[in-house]
PDB file of C-alpha atoms and ligand atoms in Angstrom:
ATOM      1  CA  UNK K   1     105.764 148.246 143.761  1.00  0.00           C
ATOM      2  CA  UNK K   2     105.400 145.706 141.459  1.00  0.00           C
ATOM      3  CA  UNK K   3     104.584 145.244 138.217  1.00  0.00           C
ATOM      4  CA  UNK K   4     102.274 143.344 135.323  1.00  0.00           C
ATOM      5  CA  UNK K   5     104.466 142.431 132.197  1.00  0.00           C
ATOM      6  CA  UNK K   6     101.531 142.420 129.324  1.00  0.00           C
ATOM      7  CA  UNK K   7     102.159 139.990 126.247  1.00  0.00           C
ATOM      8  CA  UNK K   8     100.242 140.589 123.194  1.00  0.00           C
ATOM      9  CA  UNK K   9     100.378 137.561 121.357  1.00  0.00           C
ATOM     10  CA  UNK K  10     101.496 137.310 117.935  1.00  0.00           C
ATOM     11  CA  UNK K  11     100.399 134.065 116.546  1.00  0.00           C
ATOM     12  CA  UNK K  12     100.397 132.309 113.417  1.00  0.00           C
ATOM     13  CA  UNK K  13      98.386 129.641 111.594  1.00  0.00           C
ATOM     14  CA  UNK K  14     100.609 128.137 108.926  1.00  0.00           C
ATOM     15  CA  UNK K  15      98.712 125.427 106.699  1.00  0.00           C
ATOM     16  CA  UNK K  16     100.450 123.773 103.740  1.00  0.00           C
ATOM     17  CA  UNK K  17      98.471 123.957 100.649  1.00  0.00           C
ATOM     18  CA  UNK K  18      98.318 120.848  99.779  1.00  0.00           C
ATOM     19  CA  UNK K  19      94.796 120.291  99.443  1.00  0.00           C
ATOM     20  CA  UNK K  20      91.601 121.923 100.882  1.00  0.00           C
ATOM     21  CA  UNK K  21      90.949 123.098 104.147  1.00  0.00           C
ATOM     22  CA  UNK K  22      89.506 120.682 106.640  1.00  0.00           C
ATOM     23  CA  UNK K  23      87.979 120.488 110.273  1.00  0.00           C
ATOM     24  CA  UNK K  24      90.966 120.395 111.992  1.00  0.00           C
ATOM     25  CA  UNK K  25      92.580 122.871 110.021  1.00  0.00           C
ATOM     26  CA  UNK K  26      89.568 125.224 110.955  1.00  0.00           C
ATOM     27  CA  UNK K  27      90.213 124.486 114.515  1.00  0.00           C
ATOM     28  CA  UNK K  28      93.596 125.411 114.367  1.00  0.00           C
ATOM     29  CA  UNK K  29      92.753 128.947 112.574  1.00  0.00           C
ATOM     30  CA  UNK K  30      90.296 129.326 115.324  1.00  0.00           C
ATOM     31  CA  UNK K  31      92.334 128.490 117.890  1.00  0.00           C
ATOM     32  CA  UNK K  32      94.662 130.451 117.125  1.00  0.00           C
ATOM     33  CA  UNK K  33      92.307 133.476 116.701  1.00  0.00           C
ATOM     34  CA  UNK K  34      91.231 132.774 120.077  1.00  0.00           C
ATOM     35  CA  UNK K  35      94.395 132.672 121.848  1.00  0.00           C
ATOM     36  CA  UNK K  36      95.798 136.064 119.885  1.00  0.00           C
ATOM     37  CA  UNK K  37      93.265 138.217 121.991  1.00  0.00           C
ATOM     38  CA  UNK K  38      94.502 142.004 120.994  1.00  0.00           C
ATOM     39  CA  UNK K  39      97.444 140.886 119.224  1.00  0.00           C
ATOM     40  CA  UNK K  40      97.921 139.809 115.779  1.00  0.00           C
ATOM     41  CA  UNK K  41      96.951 136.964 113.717  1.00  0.00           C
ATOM     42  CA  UNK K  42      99.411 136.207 110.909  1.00  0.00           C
ATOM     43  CA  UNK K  43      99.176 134.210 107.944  1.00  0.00           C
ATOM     44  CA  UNK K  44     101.588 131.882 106.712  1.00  0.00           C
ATOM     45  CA  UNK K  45     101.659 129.619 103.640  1.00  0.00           C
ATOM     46  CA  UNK K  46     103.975 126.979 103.929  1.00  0.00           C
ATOM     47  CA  UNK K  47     104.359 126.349 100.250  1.00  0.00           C
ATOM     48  CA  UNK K  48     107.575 124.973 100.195  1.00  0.00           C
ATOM     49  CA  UNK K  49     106.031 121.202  99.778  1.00  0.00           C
ATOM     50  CA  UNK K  50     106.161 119.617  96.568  1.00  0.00           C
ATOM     51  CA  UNK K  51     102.906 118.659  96.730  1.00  0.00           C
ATOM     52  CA  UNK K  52     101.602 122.735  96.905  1.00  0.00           C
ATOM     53  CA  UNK K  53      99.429 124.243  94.480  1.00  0.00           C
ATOM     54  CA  UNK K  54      98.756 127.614  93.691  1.00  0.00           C
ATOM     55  CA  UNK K  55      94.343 126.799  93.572  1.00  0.00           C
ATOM     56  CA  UNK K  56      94.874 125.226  96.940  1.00  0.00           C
ATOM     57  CA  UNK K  57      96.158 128.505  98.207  1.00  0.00           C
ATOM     58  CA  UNK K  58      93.684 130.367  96.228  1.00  0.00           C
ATOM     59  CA  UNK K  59      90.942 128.106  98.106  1.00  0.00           C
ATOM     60  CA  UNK K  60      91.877 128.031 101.456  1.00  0.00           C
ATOM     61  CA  UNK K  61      92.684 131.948 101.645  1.00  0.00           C
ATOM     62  CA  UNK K  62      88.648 132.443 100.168  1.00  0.00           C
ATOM     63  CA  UNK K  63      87.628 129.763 103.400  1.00  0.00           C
ATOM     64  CA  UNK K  64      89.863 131.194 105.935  1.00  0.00           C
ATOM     65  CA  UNK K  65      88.238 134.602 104.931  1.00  0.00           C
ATOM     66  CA  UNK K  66      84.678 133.308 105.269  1.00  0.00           C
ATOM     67  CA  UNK K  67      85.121 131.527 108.426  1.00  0.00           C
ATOM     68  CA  UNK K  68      85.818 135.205 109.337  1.00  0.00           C
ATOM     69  CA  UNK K  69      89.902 135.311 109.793  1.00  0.00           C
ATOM     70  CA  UNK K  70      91.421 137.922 108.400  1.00  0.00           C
ATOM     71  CA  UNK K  71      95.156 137.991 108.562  1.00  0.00           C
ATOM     72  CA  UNK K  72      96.631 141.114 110.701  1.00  0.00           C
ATOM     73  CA  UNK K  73      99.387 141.405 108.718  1.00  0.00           C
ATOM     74  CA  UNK K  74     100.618 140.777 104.509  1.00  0.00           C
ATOM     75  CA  UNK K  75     100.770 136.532 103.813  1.00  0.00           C
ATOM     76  CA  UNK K  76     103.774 135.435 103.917  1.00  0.00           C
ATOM     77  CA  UNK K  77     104.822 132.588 101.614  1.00  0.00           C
ATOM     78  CA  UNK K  78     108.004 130.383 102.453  1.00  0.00           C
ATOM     79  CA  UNK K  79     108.850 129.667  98.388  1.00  0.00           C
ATOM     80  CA  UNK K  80     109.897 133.168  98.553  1.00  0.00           C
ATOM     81  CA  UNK K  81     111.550 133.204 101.415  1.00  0.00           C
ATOM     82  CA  UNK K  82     115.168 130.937 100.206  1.00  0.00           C
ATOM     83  CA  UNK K  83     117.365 133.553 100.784  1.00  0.00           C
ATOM     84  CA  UNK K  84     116.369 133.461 104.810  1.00  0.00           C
ATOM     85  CA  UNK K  85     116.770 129.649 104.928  1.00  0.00           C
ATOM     86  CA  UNK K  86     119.563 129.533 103.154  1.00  0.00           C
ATOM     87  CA  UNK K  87     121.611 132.098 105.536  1.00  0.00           C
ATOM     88  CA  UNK K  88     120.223 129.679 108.428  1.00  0.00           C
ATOM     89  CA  UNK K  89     121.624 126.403 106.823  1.00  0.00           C
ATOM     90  CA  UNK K  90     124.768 128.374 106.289  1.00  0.00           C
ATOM     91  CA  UNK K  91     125.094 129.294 110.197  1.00  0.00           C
ATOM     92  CA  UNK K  92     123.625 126.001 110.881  1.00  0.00           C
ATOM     93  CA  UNK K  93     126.403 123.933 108.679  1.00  0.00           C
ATOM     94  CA  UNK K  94     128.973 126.603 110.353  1.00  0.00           C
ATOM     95  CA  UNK K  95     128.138 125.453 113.930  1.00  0.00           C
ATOM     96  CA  UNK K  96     129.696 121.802 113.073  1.00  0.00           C
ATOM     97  CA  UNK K  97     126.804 120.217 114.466  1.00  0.00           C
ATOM     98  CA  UNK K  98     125.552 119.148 110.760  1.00  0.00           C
ATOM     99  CA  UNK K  99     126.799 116.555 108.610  1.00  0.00           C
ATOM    100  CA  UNK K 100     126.443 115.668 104.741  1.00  0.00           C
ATOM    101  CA  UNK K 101     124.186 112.095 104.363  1.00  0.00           C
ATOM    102  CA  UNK K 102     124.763 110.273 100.418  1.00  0.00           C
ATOM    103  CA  UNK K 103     122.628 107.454 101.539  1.00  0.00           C
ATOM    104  CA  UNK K 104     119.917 107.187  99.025  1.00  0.00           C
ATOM    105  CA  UNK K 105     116.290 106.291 100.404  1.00  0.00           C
ATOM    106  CA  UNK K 106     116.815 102.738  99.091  1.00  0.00           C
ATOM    107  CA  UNK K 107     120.515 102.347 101.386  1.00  0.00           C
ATOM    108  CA  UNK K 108     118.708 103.756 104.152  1.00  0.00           C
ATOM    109  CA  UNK K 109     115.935 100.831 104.202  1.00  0.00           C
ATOM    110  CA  UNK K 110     118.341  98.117 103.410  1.00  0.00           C
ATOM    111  CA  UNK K 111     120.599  99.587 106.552  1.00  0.00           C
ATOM    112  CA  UNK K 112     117.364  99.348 108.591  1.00  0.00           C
ATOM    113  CA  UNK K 113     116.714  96.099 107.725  1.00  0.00           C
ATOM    114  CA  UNK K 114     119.859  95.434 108.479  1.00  0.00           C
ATOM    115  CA  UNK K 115     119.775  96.564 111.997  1.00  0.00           C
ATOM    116  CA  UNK K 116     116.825  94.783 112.765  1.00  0.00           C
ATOM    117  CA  UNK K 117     114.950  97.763 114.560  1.00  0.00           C
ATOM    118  CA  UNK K 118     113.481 100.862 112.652  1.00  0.00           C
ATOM    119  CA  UNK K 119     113.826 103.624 115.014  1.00  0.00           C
ATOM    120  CA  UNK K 120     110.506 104.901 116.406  1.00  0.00           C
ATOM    121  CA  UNK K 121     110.079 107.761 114.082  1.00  0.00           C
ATOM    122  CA  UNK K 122     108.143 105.900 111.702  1.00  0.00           C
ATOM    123  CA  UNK K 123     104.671 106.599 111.411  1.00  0.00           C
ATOM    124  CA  UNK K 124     105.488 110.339 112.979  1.00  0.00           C
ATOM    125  CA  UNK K 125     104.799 111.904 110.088  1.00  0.00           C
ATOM    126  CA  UNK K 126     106.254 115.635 111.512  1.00  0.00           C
ATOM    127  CA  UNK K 127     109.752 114.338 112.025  1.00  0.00           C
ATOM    128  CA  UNK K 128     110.468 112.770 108.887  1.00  0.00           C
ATOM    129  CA  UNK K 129     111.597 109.150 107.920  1.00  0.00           C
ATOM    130  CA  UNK K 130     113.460 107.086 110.277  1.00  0.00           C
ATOM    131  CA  UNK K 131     117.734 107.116 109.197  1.00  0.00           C
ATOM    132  CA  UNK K 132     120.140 104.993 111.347  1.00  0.00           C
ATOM    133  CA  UNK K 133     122.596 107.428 111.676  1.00  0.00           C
ATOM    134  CA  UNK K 134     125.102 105.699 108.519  1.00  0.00           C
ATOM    135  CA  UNK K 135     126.506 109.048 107.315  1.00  0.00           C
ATOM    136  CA  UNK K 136     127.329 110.192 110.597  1.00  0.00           C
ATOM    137  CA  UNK K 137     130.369 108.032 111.048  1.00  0.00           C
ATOM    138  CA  UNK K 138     132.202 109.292 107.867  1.00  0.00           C
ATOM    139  CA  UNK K 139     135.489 111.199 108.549  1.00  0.00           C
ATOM    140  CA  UNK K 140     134.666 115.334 108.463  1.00  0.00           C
ATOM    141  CA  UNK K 141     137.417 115.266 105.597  1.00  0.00           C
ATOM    142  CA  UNK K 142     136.299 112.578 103.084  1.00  0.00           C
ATOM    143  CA  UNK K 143     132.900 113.895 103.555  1.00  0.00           C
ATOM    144  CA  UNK K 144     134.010 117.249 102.250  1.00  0.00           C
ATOM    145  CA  UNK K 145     135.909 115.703  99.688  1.00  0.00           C
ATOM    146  CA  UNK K 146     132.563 113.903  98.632  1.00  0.00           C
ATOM    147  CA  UNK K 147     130.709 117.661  99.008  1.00  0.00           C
ATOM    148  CA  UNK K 148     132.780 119.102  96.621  1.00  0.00           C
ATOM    149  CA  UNK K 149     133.197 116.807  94.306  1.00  0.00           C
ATOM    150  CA  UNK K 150     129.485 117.046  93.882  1.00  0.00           C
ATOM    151  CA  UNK K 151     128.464 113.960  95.332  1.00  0.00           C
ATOM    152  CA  UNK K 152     124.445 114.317  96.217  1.00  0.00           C
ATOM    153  CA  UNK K 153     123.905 114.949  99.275  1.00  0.00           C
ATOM    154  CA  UNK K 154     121.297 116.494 102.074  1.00  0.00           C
ATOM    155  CA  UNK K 155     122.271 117.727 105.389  1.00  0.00           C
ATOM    156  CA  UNK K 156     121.472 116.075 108.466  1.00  0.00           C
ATOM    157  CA  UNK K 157     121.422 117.807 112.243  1.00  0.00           C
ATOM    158  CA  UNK K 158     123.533 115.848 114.467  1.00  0.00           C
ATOM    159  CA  UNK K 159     120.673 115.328 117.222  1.00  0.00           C
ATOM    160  CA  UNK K 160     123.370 113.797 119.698  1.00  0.00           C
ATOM    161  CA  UNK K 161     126.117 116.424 119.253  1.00  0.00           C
ATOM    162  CA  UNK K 162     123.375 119.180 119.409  1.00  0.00           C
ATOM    163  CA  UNK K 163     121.891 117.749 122.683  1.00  0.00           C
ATOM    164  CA  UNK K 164     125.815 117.664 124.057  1.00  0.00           C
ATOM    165  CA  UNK K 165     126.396 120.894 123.401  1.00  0.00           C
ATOM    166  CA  UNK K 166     123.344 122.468 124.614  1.00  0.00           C
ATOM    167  CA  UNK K 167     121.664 120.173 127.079  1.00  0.00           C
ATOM    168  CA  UNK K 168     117.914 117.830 126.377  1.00  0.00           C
ATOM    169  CA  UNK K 169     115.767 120.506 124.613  1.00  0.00           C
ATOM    170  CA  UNK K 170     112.873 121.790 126.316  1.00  0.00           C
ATOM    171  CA  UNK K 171     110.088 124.212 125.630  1.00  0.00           C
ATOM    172  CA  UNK K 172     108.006 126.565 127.446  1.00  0.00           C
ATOM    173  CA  UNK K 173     104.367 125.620 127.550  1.00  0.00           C
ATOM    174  CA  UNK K 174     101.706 128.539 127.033  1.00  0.00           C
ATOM    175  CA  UNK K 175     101.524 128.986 130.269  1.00  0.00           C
ATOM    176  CA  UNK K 176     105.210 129.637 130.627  1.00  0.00           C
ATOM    177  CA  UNK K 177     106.153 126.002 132.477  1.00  0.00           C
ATOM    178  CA  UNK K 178     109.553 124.867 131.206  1.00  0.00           C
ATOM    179  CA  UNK K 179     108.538 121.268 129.694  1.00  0.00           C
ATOM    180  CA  UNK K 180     110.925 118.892 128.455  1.00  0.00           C
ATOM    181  CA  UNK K 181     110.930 117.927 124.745  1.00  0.00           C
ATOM    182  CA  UNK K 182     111.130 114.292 124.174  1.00  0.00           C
ATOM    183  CA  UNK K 183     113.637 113.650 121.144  1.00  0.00           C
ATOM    184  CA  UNK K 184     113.356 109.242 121.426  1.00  0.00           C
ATOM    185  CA  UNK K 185     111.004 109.211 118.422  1.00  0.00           C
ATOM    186  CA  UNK K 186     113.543 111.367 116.462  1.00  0.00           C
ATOM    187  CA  UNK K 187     116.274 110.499 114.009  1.00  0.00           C
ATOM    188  CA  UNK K 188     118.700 113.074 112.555  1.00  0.00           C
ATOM    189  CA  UNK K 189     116.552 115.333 110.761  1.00  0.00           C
ATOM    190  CA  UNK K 190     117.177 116.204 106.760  1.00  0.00           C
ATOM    191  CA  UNK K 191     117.995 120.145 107.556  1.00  0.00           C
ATOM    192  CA  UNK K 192     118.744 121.107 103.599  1.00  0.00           C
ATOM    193  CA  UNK K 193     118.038 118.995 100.748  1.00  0.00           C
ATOM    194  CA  UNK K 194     118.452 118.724  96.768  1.00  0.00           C
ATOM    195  CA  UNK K 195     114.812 118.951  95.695  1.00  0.00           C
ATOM    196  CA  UNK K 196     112.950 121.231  97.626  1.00  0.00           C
ATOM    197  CA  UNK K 197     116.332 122.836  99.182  1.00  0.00           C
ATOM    198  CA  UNK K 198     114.879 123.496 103.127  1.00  0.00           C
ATOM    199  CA  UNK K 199     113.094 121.451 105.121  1.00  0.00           C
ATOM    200  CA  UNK K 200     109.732 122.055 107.009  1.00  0.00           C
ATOM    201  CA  UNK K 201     111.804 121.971 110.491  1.00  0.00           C
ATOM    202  CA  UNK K 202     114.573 125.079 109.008  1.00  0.00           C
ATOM    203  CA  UNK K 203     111.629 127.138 107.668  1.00  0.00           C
ATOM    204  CA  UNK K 204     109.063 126.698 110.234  1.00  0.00           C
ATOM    205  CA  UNK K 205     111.658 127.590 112.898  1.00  0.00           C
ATOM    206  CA  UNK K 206     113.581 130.682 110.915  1.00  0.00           C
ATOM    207  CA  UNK K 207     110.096 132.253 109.896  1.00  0.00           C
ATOM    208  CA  UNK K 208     108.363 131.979 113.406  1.00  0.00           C
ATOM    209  CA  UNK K 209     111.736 133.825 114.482  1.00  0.00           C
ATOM    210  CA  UNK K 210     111.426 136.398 111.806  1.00  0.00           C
ATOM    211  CA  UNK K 211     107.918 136.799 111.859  1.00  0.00           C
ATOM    212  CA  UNK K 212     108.102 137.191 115.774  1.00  0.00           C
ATOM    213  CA  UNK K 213     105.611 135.088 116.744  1.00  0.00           C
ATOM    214  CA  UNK K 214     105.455 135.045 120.470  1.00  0.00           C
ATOM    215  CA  UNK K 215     103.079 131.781 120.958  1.00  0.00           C
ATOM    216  CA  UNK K 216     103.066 128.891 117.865  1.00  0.00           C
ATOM    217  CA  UNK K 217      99.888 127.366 118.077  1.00  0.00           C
ATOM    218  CA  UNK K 218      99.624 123.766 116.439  1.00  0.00           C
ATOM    219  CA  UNK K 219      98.346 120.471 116.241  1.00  0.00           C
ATOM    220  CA  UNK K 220      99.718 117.876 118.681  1.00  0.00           C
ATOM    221  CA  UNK K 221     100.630 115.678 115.714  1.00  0.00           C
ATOM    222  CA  UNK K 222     103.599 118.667 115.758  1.00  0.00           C
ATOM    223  CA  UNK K 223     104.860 117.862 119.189  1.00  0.00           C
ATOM    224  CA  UNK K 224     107.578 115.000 118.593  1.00  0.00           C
ATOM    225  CA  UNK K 225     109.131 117.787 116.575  1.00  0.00           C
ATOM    226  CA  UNK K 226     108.929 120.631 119.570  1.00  0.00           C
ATOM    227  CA  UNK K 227     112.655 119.370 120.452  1.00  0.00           C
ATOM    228  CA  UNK K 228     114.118 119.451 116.831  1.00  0.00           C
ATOM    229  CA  UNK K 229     112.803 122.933 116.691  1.00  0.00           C
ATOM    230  CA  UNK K 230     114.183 124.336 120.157  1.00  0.00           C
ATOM    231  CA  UNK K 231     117.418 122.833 119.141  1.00  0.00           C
ATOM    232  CA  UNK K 232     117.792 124.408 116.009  1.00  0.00           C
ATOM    233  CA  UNK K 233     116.970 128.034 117.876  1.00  0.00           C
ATOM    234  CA  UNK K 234     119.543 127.650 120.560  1.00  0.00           C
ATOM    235  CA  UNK K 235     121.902 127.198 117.685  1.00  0.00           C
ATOM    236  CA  UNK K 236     121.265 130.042 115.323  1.00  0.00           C
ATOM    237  CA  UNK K 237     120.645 132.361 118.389  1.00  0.00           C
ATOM    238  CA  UNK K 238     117.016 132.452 118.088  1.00  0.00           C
ATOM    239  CA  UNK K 239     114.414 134.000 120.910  1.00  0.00           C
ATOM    240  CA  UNK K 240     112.104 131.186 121.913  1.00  0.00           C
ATOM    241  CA  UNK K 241     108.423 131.209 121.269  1.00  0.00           C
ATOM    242  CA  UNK K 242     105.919 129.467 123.861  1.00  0.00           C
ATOM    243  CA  UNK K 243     104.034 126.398 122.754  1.00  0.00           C
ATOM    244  CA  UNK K 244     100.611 125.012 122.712  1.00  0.00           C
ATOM    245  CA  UNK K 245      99.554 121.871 120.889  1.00  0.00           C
ATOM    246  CA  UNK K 246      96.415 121.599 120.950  1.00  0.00           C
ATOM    247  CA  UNK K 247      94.524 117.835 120.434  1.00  0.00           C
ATOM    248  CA  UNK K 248      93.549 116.656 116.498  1.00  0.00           C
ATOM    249  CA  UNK K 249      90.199 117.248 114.787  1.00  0.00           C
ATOM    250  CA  UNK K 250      88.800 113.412 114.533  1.00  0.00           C
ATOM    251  CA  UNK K 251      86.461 112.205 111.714  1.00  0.00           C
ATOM    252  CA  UNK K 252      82.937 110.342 113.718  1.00  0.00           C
ATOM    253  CA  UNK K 253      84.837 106.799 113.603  1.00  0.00           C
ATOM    254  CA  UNK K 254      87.554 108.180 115.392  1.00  0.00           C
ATOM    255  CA  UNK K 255      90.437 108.233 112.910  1.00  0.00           C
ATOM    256  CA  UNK K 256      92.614 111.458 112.107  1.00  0.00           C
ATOM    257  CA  UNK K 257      91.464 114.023 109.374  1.00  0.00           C
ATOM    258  CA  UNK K 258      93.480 112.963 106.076  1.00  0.00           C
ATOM    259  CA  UNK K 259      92.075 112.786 101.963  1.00  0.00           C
ATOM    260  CA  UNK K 260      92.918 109.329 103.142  1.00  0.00           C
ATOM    261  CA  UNK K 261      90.219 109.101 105.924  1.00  0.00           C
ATOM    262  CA  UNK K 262      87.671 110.711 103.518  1.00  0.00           C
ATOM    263  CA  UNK K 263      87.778 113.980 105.205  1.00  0.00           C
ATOM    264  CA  UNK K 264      85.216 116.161 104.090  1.00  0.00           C
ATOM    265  CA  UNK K 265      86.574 119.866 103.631  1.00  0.00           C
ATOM    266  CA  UNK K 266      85.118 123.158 104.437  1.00  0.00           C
ATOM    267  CA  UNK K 267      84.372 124.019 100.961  1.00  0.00           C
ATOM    268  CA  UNK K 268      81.855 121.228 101.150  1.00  0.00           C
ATOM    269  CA  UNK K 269      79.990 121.971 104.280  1.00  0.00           C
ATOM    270  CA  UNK K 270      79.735 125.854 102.769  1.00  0.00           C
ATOM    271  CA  UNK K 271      78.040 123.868  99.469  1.00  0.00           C
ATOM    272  CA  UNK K 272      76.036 122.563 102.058  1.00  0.00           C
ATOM    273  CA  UNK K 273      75.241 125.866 103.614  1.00  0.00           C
ATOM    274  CA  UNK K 274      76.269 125.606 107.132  1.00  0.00           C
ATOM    275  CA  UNK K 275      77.451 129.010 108.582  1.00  0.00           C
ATOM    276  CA  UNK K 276      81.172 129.543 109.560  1.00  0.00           C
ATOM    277  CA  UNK K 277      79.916 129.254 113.287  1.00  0.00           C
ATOM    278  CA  UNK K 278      78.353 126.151 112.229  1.00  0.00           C
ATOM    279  CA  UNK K 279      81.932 124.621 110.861  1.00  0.00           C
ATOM    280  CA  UNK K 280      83.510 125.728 113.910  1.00  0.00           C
ATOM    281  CA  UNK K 281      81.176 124.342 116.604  1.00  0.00           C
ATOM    282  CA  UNK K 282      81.291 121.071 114.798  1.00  0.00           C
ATOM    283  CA  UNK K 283      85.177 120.976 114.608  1.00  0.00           C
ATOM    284  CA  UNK K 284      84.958 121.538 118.711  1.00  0.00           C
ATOM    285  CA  UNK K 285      82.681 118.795 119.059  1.00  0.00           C
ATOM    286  CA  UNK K 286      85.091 116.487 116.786  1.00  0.00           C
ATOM    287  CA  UNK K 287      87.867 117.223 118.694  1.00  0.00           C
ATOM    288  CA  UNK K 288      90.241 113.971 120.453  1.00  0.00           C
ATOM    289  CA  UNK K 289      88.124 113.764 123.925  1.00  0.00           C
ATOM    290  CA  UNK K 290      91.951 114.511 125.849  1.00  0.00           C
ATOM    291  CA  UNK K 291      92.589 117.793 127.471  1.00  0.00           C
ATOM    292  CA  UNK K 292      95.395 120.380 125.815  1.00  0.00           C
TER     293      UNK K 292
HETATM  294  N1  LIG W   1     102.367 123.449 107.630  1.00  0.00           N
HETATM  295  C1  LIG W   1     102.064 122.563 108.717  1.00  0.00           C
HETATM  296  C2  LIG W   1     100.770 121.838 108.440  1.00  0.00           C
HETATM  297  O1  LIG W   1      99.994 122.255 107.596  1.00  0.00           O
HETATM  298  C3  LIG W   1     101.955 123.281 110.045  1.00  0.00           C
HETATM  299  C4  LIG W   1     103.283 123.581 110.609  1.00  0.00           C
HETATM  300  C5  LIG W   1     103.302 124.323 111.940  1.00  0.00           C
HETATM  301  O2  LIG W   1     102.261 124.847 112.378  1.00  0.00           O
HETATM  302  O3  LIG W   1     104.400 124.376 112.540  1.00  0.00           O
HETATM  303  O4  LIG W   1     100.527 120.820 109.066  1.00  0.00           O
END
């Protein structure tokens, strides 16, 4: 006799609140909606940019509420969440698969320059700015010597060395089909830093462990960083979630939603007084024509 293995979804919609709420971030709350069926929709607030502020928060929890979703659970917010992150960067930095980089932004364009070729990574705005890899060929023992002298410093995942030890990422697809994860586009990604002490790729990975998400849903803007993220859960032990990115929100002419592109936010179509179903059906039809 066989027998039906029932997920209930636990998903997540994550926005940064940096500034209001727009189309395609009311798609993705939808989406997500959609896709959690009987299981849970959970909230996070992925304050940790320096760009956050508290009214943006404030804002888009009072439009995610009108557009009618409710998180299932209590908000989590990642600036209060360092202790987490910083037992992962520990473990991580343990695992010898992370290295100090002292290059200051300025060395790291010069070195670029230098080589001729900026790696790909530029212009993905999810994986961070392009690095050629200077820091990497330091000896382990002057570079702890630097460390702890108190030499500034970030850390960087060794992308080669974590593919080496456990194989070309890949990720399981909503529908459960093991996909590879390209990593060409990536360089070695800034894992801990000085300023804002954990990156986007540490949190975002530790908190969808800890908040058990079963499926992360996403924008597809997100997907060059799919194989960062598997790597850096096959190294701290983590389960793996599923994945679906789903296509971008575009404005009418065609260009991605940004304050840059003039993208109107929800808060102005409610001024407006279009109804929640109203903002949804019209982030559908603005959707990128391609298929998930
Ligand atoms: N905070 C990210 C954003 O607003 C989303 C990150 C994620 O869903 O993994 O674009």
């Amino acid at each position: 006799m066989g027998f039906t293995l029932w997920i209930v979804p636990r998903v997540r919609f994550a926005p940064s609140p940096t500034g209001h709420l727009h189309l395609g971030h009311a798609y993705s709350a939808w989406r997500n909606w959609q896709e959690k069926g009987d299981g849970s929709f959970l909230l996070r607030i992925e304050d940790i940019d320096a760009r956050s502020k508290p009214e943006f928060e404030v804002d888009l929890l009072e439009d995610l509420a009108w557009l009618g979703f409710e998180p299932s659970e209590d908000v989590v917010r990642q600036s209060s969440r360092g202790a987490l992150y910083g037992k992962a960067l520990d473990q991580l930095k343990q695992s010898g698969l992370m290295y100090p980089c002292f290059c200051s932004r300025k060395q790291i364009k010069e070195e670029l320059e230098r080589l001729g070729s900026a790696p790909q990574s530029d212009g993905v705005m999810s994986l961070g700015s392009p690095y050629p890899g200077t820091c990497k060929k330091i000896v382990a023992k002057s570079a702890r010597n630097r460390v702890n002298i108190g030499e500034p410093h970030v850390w960087r995942l060794d992308l080669a060395a974590a593919v080496a030890r456990y194989g070309a990422p890949s990720f399981l697809s909503a529908d459960g089909v093991r996909t590879p994860a390209a990593l060409d586009q990536a360089s070695d990604p800034i894992l801990g830093r000085r300023d804002t002490p954990f990156s986007y790729h540490l949190c975002c990975v530790v908190d969808d462990a800890d908040q058990g998400i079963e499926l992360v849903i996403r924008g597809r803007d997100l997907l060059p960083a799919v194989g960062i993220h598997r790597l850096i859960q096959q190294i701290l032990g983590l389960a793996e979630p599923r994945y679906l990115h789903h296509p971008l929100v575009l404005s009418e002419s065609g260009e991605r939603l940004s304050k840059r592109t003039g993208a109107r936010s929800i808060r102005e179509y409610r001024r407006e007084a279009l109804t929640p179903d109203q903002v949804i059906q019209k982030a559908i039809s603005q959707l990128e024509s391609s298929v998930d």
